[in-house]
XYZ file of N, CA, C and O in Angstrom:
616
model
N 91.988 44.296 45.202
C 91.276 44.610 44.879
C 91.011 44.957 47.155
O 91.706 44.891 47.490
N 91.006 46.938 47.530
C 90.419 47.260 48.514
C 89.790 46.509 48.648
O 88.444 46.722 48.900
N 89.625 45.499 50.640
C 88.338 45.391 50.907
C 87.192 46.939 51.928
O 87.382 46.959 53.226
N 86.624 47.267 50.415
C 85.880 49.060 51.637
C 84.373 48.827 51.545
O 83.824 47.914 50.156
N 84.152 49.104 52.540
C 82.976 48.240 52.738
C 82.507 50.133 52.477
O 82.145 50.634 52.307
N 81.008 49.921 52.108
C 79.858 51.153 51.598
C 80.716 52.196 53.293
O 80.247 53.712 52.591
N 80.481 52.364 53.762
C 80.715 52.644 54.842
C 81.901 53.511 55.190
O 82.331 54.576 54.965
N 82.645 52.822 54.708
C 84.230 53.396 54.366
C 84.059 54.325 52.811
O 84.916 55.455 53.055
N 83.799 54.309 52.644
C 83.389 54.682 50.740
C 83.173 56.110 51.097
O 83.307 56.315 51.107
N 81.525 56.199 51.959
C 80.887 57.823 52.862
C 82.270 58.211 53.096
O 82.391 59.021 53.442
N 82.521 57.103 54.182
C 83.880 58.311 55.676
C 85.297 58.860 53.694
O 85.761 59.569 54.373
N 85.240 57.989 52.721
C 85.946 58.790 52.405
C 86.150 59.868 51.828
O 86.349 60.632 51.409
N 85.320 59.701 50.940
C 83.944 60.579 50.068
C 83.299 61.679 50.478
O 82.805 62.653 50.030
N 83.151 61.939 51.687
C 82.934 62.821 52.619
C 81.138 63.028 53.194
O 80.850 64.334 53.187
N 81.041 61.807 52.864
C 79.023 60.925 52.211
C 78.869 61.564 53.885
O 78.441 60.897 54.269
N 78.468 62.634 53.926
C 78.022 62.787 55.629
C 76.118 61.844 55.442
O 76.212 61.086 56.992
N 75.612 61.773 55.202
C 74.207 61.417 55.875
C 74.459 60.667 55.143
O 73.570 59.302 56.493
N 75.262 59.310 54.094
C 75.236 58.241 55.112
C 76.188 57.407 55.348
O 76.263 56.401 56.409
N 77.846 58.394 56.514
C 77.947 57.884 58.085
C 76.474 57.641 58.178
O 77.047 57.041 59.684
N 75.849 59.386 58.934
C 75.330 59.241 59.188
C 73.795 57.521 59.367
O 73.775 57.275 60.557
N 73.885 57.200 57.942
C 72.814 56.315 57.671
C 73.558 54.975 58.448
O 73.452 53.715 59.474
N 75.219 55.134 58.506
C 75.350 53.583 59.117
C 75.805 53.745 60.217
O 75.783 53.003 60.454
N 76.740 55.043 60.536
C 76.162 54.681 62.256
C 74.698 54.390 62.218
O 75.142 53.621 63.874
N 73.702 54.588 62.301
C 71.979 54.826 62.994
C 72.435 52.803 63.705
O 71.970 52.124 64.126
N 72.813 52.462 61.112
C 72.099 51.024 61.225
C 73.276 49.833 62.272
O 73.124 48.747 62.610
N 74.157 50.704 61.834
C 76.047 49.738 62.375
C 76.173 50.378 63.515
O 77.313 49.158 63.729
N 75.702 51.595 63.767
C 76.839 51.705 64.841
C 78.257 51.150 65.336
O 78.611 51.832 64.794
N 78.207 49.922 66.152
C 80.016 49.879 65.983
C 80.823 48.949 65.321
O 81.956 49.812 65.645
N 79.057 49.279 64.224
C 80.045 48.177 63.402
C 81.209 49.142 62.590
O 82.260 49.014 62.252
N 80.813 50.656 62.094
C 81.371 51.659 61.868
C 82.392 52.085 62.288
O 83.488 52.701 61.037
N 82.110 51.538 63.344
C 83.880 53.229 63.928
C 84.606 51.786 64.408
O 86.373 51.852 64.148
N 84.728 51.013 64.528
C 85.169 49.637 64.686
C 86.415 48.865 63.541
O 87.196 47.595 63.572
N 85.314 49.082 62.131
C 86.268 47.739 61.443
C 87.232 47.765 60.552
O 86.974 49.594 59.914
N 88.353 47.104 60.020
C 89.273 48.059 59.391
C 88.885 47.062 57.984
O 88.691 45.725 58.317
N 89.106 47.178 57.153
C 89.626 46.499 55.520
C 90.957 46.014 55.885
O 91.725 46.419 56.565
N 90.878 45.299 54.648
C 92.408 44.487 54.582
C 94.049 45.346 55.017
O 95.152 44.924 55.747
N 93.342 46.859 54.165
C 95.289 47.320 55.223
C 95.335 47.964 55.381
O 96.060 48.593 56.495
N 94.559 47.416 57.276
C 93.636 48.028 58.046
C 92.712 50.231 58.263
O 93.611 50.583 59.562
N 92.743 50.205 56.744
C 91.670 51.647 57.259
C 90.508 50.948 58.076
O 89.893 50.324 57.005
N 90.153 52.658 59.058
C 89.059 52.371 59.734
C 88.588 53.534 58.830
O 88.680 55.051 58.915
N 86.936 53.756 59.011
C 85.854 55.126 58.932
C 86.775 56.521 58.905
O 87.331 56.886 58.611
N 87.551 56.739 60.458
C 87.660 57.017 60.963
C 89.578 57.018 60.310
O 89.921 59.130 60.475
N 90.221 57.143 59.766
C 91.379 57.013 59.562
C 91.205 57.996 57.523
O 91.578 58.966 57.529
N 90.230 57.198 57.416
C 89.669 57.567 55.800
C 89.859 59.052 56.548
O 89.840 60.119 55.244
N 88.552 59.369 56.754
C 87.804 60.269 57.440
C 88.714 61.443 57.366
O 89.172 62.760 57.088
N 90.025 61.151 58.551
C 91.169 61.624 58.775
C 92.050 61.936 57.495
O 92.222 63.732 57.403
N 92.024 61.530 56.196
C 92.881 61.354 56.191
C 92.603 62.097 54.634
O 93.429 63.753 54.825
N 91.488 62.225 54.897
C 90.082 62.895 54.083
C 90.244 64.977 54.075
O 89.733 66.021 53.284
N 90.468 64.327 55.817
C 89.370 65.672 55.963
C 88.694 66.844 56.337
O 88.773 67.290 56.311
N 87.894 65.206 56.640
C 86.749 65.843 56.641
C 85.999 65.515 58.185
O 85.504 64.148 58.970
N 86.026 66.919 58.496
C 86.351 67.064 60.028
C 84.735 66.310 60.253
O 84.341 66.481 62.014
N 83.044 67.117 59.837
C 82.739 67.029 60.502
C 82.102 65.382 60.880
O 81.631 64.807 61.826
N 82.547 64.196 59.582
C 83.135 63.146 59.643
C 83.244 62.134 61.519
O 83.429 61.471 61.549
N 84.526 63.034 61.253
C 85.392 62.206 62.732
C 84.366 63.284 64.215
O 85.008 62.802 64.070
N 84.389 64.286 63.453
C 83.613 64.263 65.167
C 82.303 63.339 64.986
O 82.575 62.884 66.516
N 81.756 63.009 64.210
C 80.571 61.698 64.554
C 81.229 61.131 64.443
O 80.711 59.708 65.498
N 81.949 60.253 64.572
C 83.038 59.241 64.295
C 83.561 58.761 65.985
O 83.362 58.325 66.472
N 84.199 59.822 66.688
C 84.263 59.881 67.632
C 83.864 60.123 69.165
O 84.077 60.260 69.875
N 82.922 60.768 68.924
C 80.886 61.417 69.976
C 81.232 59.025 69.584
O 80.099 59.812 70.946
N 80.777 58.144 69.278
C 80.331 56.920 69.891
C 80.951 57.097 70.420
O 81.823 56.885 71.087
N 80.988 55.298 71.611
C 81.662 54.752 72.621
C 82.595 53.944 72.566
O 83.013 53.660 72.381
N 83.193 53.750 71.133
C 83.572 53.027 70.650
C 85.094 53.978 70.193
O 86.030 53.892 69.640
N 84.693 54.993 70.417
C 85.993 56.353 69.763
C 87.082 55.838 70.497
O 87.970 56.206 70.511
N 86.915 55.777 71.347
C 88.208 55.965 72.221
C 89.052 54.824 72.319
O 90.117 54.010 72.375
N 88.222 54.173 71.850
C 88.633 52.246 70.749
C 89.798 52.544 69.769
O 90.372 51.921 70.063
N 89.020 52.785 68.455
C 88.838 53.237 67.329
C 89.879 54.668 67.040
O 90.709 54.019 66.467
N 90.330 55.066 68.172
C 90.997 56.617 67.613
C 92.276 56.609 67.576
O 92.849 57.100 66.988
N 92.935 55.330 68.427
C 94.503 54.305 68.203
C 94.316 53.154 67.812
O 96.057 53.075 67.337
N 93.471 53.425 66.497
C 94.192 51.860 65.632
C 95.189 52.348 64.641
O 95.049 54.082 64.036
N 96.234 51.362 64.044
C 97.137 51.704 62.901
C 96.572 50.844 61.719
O 97.038 50.031 62.070
N 96.847 51.801 60.737
C 96.616 51.656 59.503
C 98.194 50.504 58.965
O 99.150 50.655 59.729
N 98.283 50.143 57.891
C 99.193 49.515 57.091
C 100.239 50.212 57.808
O 101.733 50.033 57.001
N 100.580 51.785 56.984
C 101.495 52.555 57.092
C 101.993 52.318 57.952
O 102.855 53.952 57.997
N 101.214 52.098 59.058
C 101.979 52.433 60.633
C 101.374 54.099 61.088
O 101.387 54.575 62.144
N 99.598 54.034 60.831
C 99.800 55.543 60.841
C 98.908 55.728 61.678
O 97.669 55.007 61.256
N 97.649 56.503 62.520
C 96.423 56.620 62.982
C 96.129 57.544 62.274
O 96.531 57.974 61.563
N 94.725 58.484 62.603
C 94.360 59.481 62.002
C 94.520 60.350 62.656
O 94.845 61.106 61.520
N 95.003 60.682 63.690
C 96.107 62.125 63.483
C 96.836 61.797 62.803
O 97.322 62.790 62.716
N 97.664 60.959 63.019
C 98.723 60.872 62.297
C 98.803 61.460 61.296
O 99.518 62.556 60.334
N 97.869 61.028 60.154
C 97.396 61.380 58.511
C 96.900 62.902 59.165
O 96.726 63.587 58.229
N 96.389 63.662 59.845
C 95.324 65.124 59.476
C 96.690 65.683 59.750
O 96.670 66.493 59.273
N 97.782 65.234 60.621
C 99.203 65.685 61.107
C 99.944 65.673 59.140
O 100.367 67.575 59.441
N 100.096 64.772 58.624
C 100.418 65.388 57.480
C 99.988 66.121 56.953
O 100.270 66.455 55.668
N 98.782 65.860 57.045
C 97.936 65.948 55.613
C 97.295 67.948 55.503
O 96.927 68.652 55.597
N 97.630 68.061 57.315
C 97.445 70.055 57.849
C 96.156 69.773 57.515
O 95.563 71.190 57.542
N 94.898 68.778 57.883
C 93.633 69.010 58.662
C 93.148 69.991 60.364
O 92.884 68.761 60.287
N 93.670 70.897 60.112
C 94.058 70.919 61.616
C 92.081 70.927 62.403
O 92.061 70.388 63.532
N 90.919 71.442 61.805
C 90.135 70.878 62.329
C 89.543 69.502 62.550
O 89.524 68.950 64.134
N 90.420 68.308 62.204
C 90.492 66.755 62.755
C 91.627 67.157 63.892
O 90.852 65.883 64.894
N 92.095 67.334 63.079
C 93.472 67.712 64.889
C 92.340 68.104 65.862
O 93.451 67.402 66.592
N 92.155 68.928 65.706
C 91.683 69.820 66.918
C 90.012 68.039 67.078
O 90.196 68.079 68.621
N 89.845 68.197 66.523
C 89.274 66.747 67.159
C 89.131 66.019 68.464
O 88.920 65.660 69.122
N 90.117 65.291 66.823
C 91.323 63.894 68.192
C 92.124 64.034 69.105
O 91.920 63.667 69.758
N 92.500 65.561 68.799
C 93.252 64.971 70.602
C 92.466 65.536 72.149
O 92.833 65.611 72.666
N 91.521 65.885 71.217
C 90.273 66.015 72.225
C 89.610 65.134 73.392
O 88.979 64.713 74.203
N 90.179 63.949 72.059
C 89.117 62.198 72.372
C 90.451 61.759 73.535
O 90.658 61.579 73.797
N 89.192 61.122 74.735
C 89.646 61.297 75.710
C 90.600 59.656 75.312
O 90.360 58.304 74.513
N 91.426 59.541 75.701
C 92.513 58.527 75.658
C 93.319 58.682 74.204
O 93.983 56.632 74.122
N 92.977 59.263 73.619
C 93.399 59.083 72.472
C 95.018 58.960 73.029
O 96.123 59.314 73.710
N 96.291 58.178 72.845
C 98.016 57.683 72.629
C 98.573 59.537 71.944
O 99.020 58.970 71.085
N 98.222 60.465 71.805
C 98.300 62.314 71.645
C 100.372 61.503 70.979
O 100.814 63.073 70.498
N 101.401 60.879 72.186
C 102.716 61.241 71.850
C 103.020 59.705 71.402
O 103.816 59.237 70.519
N 102.063 58.638 70.156
C 102.357 58.018 70.220
C 103.297 58.213 68.981
O 103.413 58.101 68.021
N 104.050 56.762 68.214
C 105.183 56.211 67.735
C 104.586 55.940 66.771
O 104.261 54.469 66.263
N 105.274 56.267 64.905
C 104.413 55.958 64.403
C 106.238 55.905 63.856
O 106.191 56.499 63.413
N 107.165 54.090 63.509
C 108.048 54.101 63.048
C 109.138 55.218 63.554
O 109.658 56.323 62.931
N 108.607 56.306 65.446
C 110.162 57.025 66.185
C 109.316 57.759 65.853
O 109.387 58.903 65.951
N 107.950 58.133 65.075
C 106.890 59.456 64.667
C 106.349 60.692 65.263
O 105.132 59.089 64.818
N 106.427 60.888 66.436
C 105.087 61.554 66.749
C 104.743 62.010 65.598
O 104.786 62.461 64.492
N 102.994 62.737 66.512
C 102.113 63.461 65.181
C 102.761 64.306 64.895
O 102.154 65.908 64.268
N 103.223 64.793 65.983
C 103.652 66.966 66.340
C 105.495 66.916 65.105
O 104.929 67.552 64.681
N 106.307 65.275 65.269
C 107.323 65.620 64.559
C 106.386 64.727 62.837
O 107.036 65.772 62.060
N 105.376 64.505 62.185
C 104.250 64.310 60.922
C 104.076 66.020 61.031
O 104.357 66.530 59.583
N 103.773 66.482 61.649
C 103.242 67.911 61.220
C 104.435 69.086 61.376
O 104.528 69.556 60.406
N 105.204 68.061 61.478
C 106.889 69.402 61.200
C 107.223 69.448 60.136
O 107.410 69.929 59.376
N 107.633 67.878 59.558
C 108.365 67.787 58.139
C 107.110 68.049 58.409
O 108.132 68.284 56.544
N 105.958 67.922 57.487
C 105.140 68.319 56.718
C 105.018 70.133 56.678
O 104.258 70.645 55.329
N 105.553 70.563 56.916
C 105.193 71.906 57.657
C 103.488 73.064 57.368
O 103.213 73.039 57.369
N 103.203 71.594 58.673
C 102.149 72.491 58.356
C 101.777 72.923 60.160
O 101.309 72.481 61.341
N 102.333 73.995 59.679
C 102.194 75.360 61.709
C 101.011 74.652 61.544
O 101.068 74.790 62.892
N 99.811 74.839 61.629
C 98.871 75.272 62.343
C 98.761 73.956 62.840
O 97.901 74.590 64.244
N 99.224 72.683 62.989
C 98.282 72.105 63.178
C 99.758 71.649 64.285
O 100.071 71.087 65.637
N 101.339 72.173 63.765
C 102.137 72.546 65.460
C 101.405 73.125 66.122
O 101.964 72.154 66.790
N 101.211 74.094 66.007
C 101.237 75.510 66.966
C 99.511 74.582 67.792
O 99.457 74.928 69.416
N 99.244 73.692 66.664
C 97.131 73.479 67.915
C 98.573 71.735 68.496
O 97.472 72.301 70.307
N 98.916 70.913 67.924
C 99.673 69.773 69.155
C 100.496 70.364 69.572
O 99.812 69.989 70.723
N 100.812 72.065 70.035
C 102.454 71.960 70.984
C 101.104 72.537 72.250
O 102.227 72.447 73.471
N 100.122 72.685 71.688
C 99.238 73.584 73.441
C 99.019 72.138 73.879
O 97.598 72.489 74.580
N 98.359 70.664 72.939
C 97.834 70.083 73.739
C 98.301 69.182 75.196
O 98.958 69.036 75.186
N 96.531 68.585 75.347
C 97.851 69.226 77.644
C 97.932 66.878 76.270
O 98.007 66.476 75.936
N 99.115 67.663 77.528
C 99.508 65.599 77.196
C 100.459 65.693 76.151
O 101.567 64.130 76.023
N 101.524 66.641 75.569
C 102.389 66.199 74.064
C 103.491 66.605 75.210
O 103.507 67.448 76.391
N 104.687 65.359 73.986
C 105.913 65.802 74.776
C 106.771 66.237 73.106
O 106.333 65.161 72.346
N 106.931 67.760 73.674
C 107.471 68.595 72.685
C 109.104 67.346 72.302
O 109.424 67.371 71.252
N 109.308 66.961 73.392
C 110.364 66.456 73.711
C 110.930 64.810 73.144
O 111.955 64.261 73.451
N 110.401 64.461 73.245
C 109.507 62.943 72.481
C 110.916 62.963 71.173
O 111.369 64.157 70.567
N 111.615 61.519 71.709
C 112.923 61.010 70.086
C 111.638 60.670 69.129
O 111.137 59.804 69.827
N 112.391 60.264 67.356
C 112.184 59.774 66.519
C 113.592 58.394 67.114
O 113.829 58.653 67.619
N 113.310 57.560 65.965
C 114.271 56.471 65.735
C 115.884 57.102 66.206
O 117.079 55.835 65.943
N 116.330 58.446 65.241
C 117.683 58.844 65.531
C 117.780 59.821 66.330
O 118.741 60.236 66.654
N 117.107 59.148 67.650
C 117.799 60.872 68.630
C 117.096 61.845 68.559
O 118.144 62.777 69.101
N 116.487 62.437 67.445
C 115.723 63.727 67.615
C 113.839 63.521 67.905
O 113.269 63.476 67.654
N 113.931 64.867 68.798
C 113.011 65.654 68.495
C 112.615 66.509 67.247
O 112.857 66.569 66.380
N 111.010 66.303 67.252
C 110.888 67.256 66.132
C 111.302 68.601 66.372
O 111.752 69.607 64.300
N 112.073 69.539 67.682
C 112.608 70.518 66.806
C 113.817 70.984 66.248
O 114.085 70.815 65.116
N 114.817 69.430 66.253
C 115.477 69.769 65.913
C 115.203 68.800 64.247
O 116.048 69.164 63.565
N 114.879 67.939 64.148
C 114.346 67.769 62.557
C 113.734 68.681 62.043
O 114.050 68.993 60.580
N 112.589 69.366 62.877
C 112.868 71.243 61.946
C 113.776 71.902 61.453
O 113.804 72.520 60.206
N 114.753 71.822 62.310
C 115.526 72.317 61.802
C 117.144 72.054 61.427
O 117.337 72.705 60.017
N 116.826 70.667 61.056
C 117.984 69.927 59.296
C 117.032 70.311 58.394
O 117.612 70.757 57.183
N 115.686 70.356 58.505
C 115.461 69.949 57.249
C 114.878 71.341 56.306
O 114.536 72.070 55.767
N 114.199 72.429 58.306
C 114.323 73.471 57.338
C 112.636 73.753 57.521
O 111.632 75.587 57.031
N 112.110 73.109 57.786
C 110.328 73.387 57.992
C 109.984 74.003 58.559
O 110.492 74.534 59.834
N 108.661 74.625 58.711
C 107.844 75.787 60.154
C 109.029 76.819 60.903
O 109.311 77.180 60.597
């Protein structure tokens, strides 16, 4: 079984009222706790597109720390939001101070992931983000544009 606390379930399922309750009662615990496979409340909310919960979680004192957590799939909250096309989550996450917007997971940046998954609006949003490196290369020395041309996406 996965080590899922009630706060992680609330974030995964989009239960805003419960997330509010846990944030008031537990504070930093909800924002920094990881289960056994490294999933945080922020990663789970981003994975499922619960942008209101993402906004709450990044507003806390620990957001600058937890926004760059990496789970068992070697992905961040931003990577998941890009993979599943959750534009509202992407917009929120790229505004967090200290986010590693060009962080690489298996050599793939969030921009590359958005390109691979053909999430055009996420690509546009990231391409305009402050600090984005559109020329970052993956492990095969390909940029996001090179990969898009090869796959025919975006």
